mmCIF file with all atom_site columns, C-alpha atoms in Angstrom:
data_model
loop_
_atom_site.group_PDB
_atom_site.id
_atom_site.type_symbol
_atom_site.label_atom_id
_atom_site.label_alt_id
_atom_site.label_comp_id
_atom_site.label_asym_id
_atom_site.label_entity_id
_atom_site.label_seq_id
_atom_site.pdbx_PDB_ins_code
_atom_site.Cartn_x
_atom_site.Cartn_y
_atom_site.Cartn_z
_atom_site.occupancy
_atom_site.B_iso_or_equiv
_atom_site.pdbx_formal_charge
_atom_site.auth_seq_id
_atom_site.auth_comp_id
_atom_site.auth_asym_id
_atom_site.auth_atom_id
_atom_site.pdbx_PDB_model_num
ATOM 1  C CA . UNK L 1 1  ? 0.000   0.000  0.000  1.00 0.00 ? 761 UNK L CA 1
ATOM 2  C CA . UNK L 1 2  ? 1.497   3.437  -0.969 1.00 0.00 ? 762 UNK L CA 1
ATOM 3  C CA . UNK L 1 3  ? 1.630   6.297  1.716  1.00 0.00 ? 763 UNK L CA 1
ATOM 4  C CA . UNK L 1 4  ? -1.312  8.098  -0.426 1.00 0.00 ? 764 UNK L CA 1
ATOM 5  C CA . UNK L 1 5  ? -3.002  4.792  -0.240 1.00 0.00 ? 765 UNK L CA 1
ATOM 6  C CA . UNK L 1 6  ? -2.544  5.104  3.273  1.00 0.00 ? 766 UNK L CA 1
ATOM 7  C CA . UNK L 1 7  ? -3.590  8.493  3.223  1.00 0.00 ? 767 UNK L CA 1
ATOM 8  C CA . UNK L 1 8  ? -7.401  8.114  1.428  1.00 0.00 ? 768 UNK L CA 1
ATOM 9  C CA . UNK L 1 9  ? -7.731  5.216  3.709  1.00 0.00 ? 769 UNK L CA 1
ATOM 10 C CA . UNK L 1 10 ? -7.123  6.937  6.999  1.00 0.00 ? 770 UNK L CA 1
ATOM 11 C CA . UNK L 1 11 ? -9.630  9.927  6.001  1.00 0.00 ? 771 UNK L CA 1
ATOM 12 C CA . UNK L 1 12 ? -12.359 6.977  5.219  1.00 0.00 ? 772 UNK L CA 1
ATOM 13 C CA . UNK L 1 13 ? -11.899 5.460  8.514  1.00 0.00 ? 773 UNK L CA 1
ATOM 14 C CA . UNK L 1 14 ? -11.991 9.169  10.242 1.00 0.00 ? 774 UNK L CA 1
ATOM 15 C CA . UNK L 1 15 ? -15.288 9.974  8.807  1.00 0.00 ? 775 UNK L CA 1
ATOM 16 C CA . UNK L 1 16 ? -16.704 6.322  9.969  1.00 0.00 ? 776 UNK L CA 1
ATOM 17 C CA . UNK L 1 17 ? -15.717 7.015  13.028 1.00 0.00 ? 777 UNK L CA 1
ATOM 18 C CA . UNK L 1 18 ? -17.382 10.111 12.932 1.00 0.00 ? 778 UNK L CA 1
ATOM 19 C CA . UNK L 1 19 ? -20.021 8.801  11.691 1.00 0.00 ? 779 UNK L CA 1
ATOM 20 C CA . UNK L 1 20 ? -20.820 5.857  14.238 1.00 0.00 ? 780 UNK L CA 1
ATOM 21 C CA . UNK L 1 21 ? -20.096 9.091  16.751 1.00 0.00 ? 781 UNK L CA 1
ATOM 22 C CA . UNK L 1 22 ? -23.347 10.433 15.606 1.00 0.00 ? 782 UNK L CA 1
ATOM 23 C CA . UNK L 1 23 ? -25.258 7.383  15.235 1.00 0.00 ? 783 UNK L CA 1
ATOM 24 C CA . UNK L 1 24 ? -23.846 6.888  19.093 1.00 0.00 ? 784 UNK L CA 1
ATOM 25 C CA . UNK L 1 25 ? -25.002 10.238 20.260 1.00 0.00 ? 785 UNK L CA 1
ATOM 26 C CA . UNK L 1 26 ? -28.146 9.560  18.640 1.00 0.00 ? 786 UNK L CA 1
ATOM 27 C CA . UNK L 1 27 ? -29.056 6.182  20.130 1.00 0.00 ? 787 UNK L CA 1
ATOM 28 C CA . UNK L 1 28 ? -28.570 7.053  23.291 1.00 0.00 ? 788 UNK L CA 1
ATOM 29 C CA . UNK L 1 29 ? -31.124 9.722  23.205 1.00 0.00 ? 789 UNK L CA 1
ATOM 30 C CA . UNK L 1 30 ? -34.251 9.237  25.762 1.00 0.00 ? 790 UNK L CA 1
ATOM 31 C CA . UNK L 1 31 ? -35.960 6.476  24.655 1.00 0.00 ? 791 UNK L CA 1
ATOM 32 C CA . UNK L 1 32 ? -34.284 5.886  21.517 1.00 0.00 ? 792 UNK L CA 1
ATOM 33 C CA . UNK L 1 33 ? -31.901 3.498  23.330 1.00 0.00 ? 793 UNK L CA 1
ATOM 34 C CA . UNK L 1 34 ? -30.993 -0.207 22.318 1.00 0.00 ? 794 UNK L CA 1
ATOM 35 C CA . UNK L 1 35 ? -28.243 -1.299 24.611 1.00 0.00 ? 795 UNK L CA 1
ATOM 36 C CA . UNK L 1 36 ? -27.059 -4.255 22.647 1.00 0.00 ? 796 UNK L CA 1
ATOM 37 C CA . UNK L 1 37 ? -26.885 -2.127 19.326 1.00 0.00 ? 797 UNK L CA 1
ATOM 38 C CA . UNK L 1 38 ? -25.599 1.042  20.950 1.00 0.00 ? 798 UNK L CA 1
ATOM 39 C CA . UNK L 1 39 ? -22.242 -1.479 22.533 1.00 0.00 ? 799 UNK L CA 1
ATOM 40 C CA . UNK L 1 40 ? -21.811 -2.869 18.969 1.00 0.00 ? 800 UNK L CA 1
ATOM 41 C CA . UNK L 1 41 ? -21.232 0.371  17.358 1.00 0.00 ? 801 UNK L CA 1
ATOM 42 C CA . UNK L 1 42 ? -19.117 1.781  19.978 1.00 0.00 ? 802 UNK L CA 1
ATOM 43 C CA . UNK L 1 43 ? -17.159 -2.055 19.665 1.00 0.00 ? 803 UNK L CA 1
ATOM 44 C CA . UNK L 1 44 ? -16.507 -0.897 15.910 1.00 0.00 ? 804 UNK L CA 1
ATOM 45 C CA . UNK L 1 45 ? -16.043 2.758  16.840 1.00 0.00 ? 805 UNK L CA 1
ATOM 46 C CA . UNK L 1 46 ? -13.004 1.452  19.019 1.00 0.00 ? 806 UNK L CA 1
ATOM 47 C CA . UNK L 1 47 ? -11.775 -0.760 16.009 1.00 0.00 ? 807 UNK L CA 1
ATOM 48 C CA . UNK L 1 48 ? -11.869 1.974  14.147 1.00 0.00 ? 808 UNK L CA 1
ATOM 49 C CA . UNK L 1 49 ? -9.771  3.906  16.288 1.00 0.00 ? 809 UNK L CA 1
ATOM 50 C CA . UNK L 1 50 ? -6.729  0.985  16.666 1.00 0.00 ? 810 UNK L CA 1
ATOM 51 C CA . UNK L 1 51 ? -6.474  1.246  12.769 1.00 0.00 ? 811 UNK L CA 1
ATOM 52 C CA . UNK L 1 52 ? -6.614  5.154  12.459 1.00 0.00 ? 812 UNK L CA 1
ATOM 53 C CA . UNK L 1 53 ? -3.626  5.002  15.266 1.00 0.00 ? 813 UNK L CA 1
ATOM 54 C CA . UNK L 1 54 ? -1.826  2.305  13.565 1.00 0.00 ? 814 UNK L CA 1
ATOM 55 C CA . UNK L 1 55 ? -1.740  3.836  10.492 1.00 0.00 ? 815 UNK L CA 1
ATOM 56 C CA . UNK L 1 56 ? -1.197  7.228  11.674 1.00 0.00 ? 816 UNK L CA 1
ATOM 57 C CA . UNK L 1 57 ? 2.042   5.944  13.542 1.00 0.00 ? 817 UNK L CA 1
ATOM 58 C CA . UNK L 1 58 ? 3.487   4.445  9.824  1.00 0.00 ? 818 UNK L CA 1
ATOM 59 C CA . UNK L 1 59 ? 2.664   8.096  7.974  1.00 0.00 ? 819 UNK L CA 1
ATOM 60 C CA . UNK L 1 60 ? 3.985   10.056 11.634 1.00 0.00 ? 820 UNK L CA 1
ATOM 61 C CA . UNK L 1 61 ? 6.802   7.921  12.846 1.00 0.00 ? 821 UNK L CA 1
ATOM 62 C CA . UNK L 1 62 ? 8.413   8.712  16.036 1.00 0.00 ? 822 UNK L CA 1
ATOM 63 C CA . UNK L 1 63 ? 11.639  11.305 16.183 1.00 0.00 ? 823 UNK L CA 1
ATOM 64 C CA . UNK L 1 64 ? 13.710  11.151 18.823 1.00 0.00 ? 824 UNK L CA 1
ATOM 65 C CA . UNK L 1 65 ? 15.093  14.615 19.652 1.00 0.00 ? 825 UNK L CA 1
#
């Protein structure tokens, strides 16, 4: 995968998580809640989240000053 590969893929998997951020805030209105669905998408939200880092930390490495 090339780094602007990396790059379109890391701004699709920002706006998903923004996205399921929405849908989250919007389940867990009053009375609009289903427990099992609103722990699913936060479950993805947080996968979502491991690969943004990971690929963030390939396209940002680390310098040691």
């Amino acid at each position: 995968m090339t780094e602007e590969e990396m790059r379109k893929r890391l701004e699709i998997l920002k706006i998903e998580h923004r996205d399921l951020d929405a849908a989250i805030d919007a389940l867990t209105l009053p009375g609009a809640g289903d427990q099992l669905q609103i722990a699913r998408l936060k479950k993805r939200k947080l996968k979502l989240k491991d690969q943004i880092a990971v690929i963030e930390d390939f396209l940002i490495p680390d310098i040691i000053a």
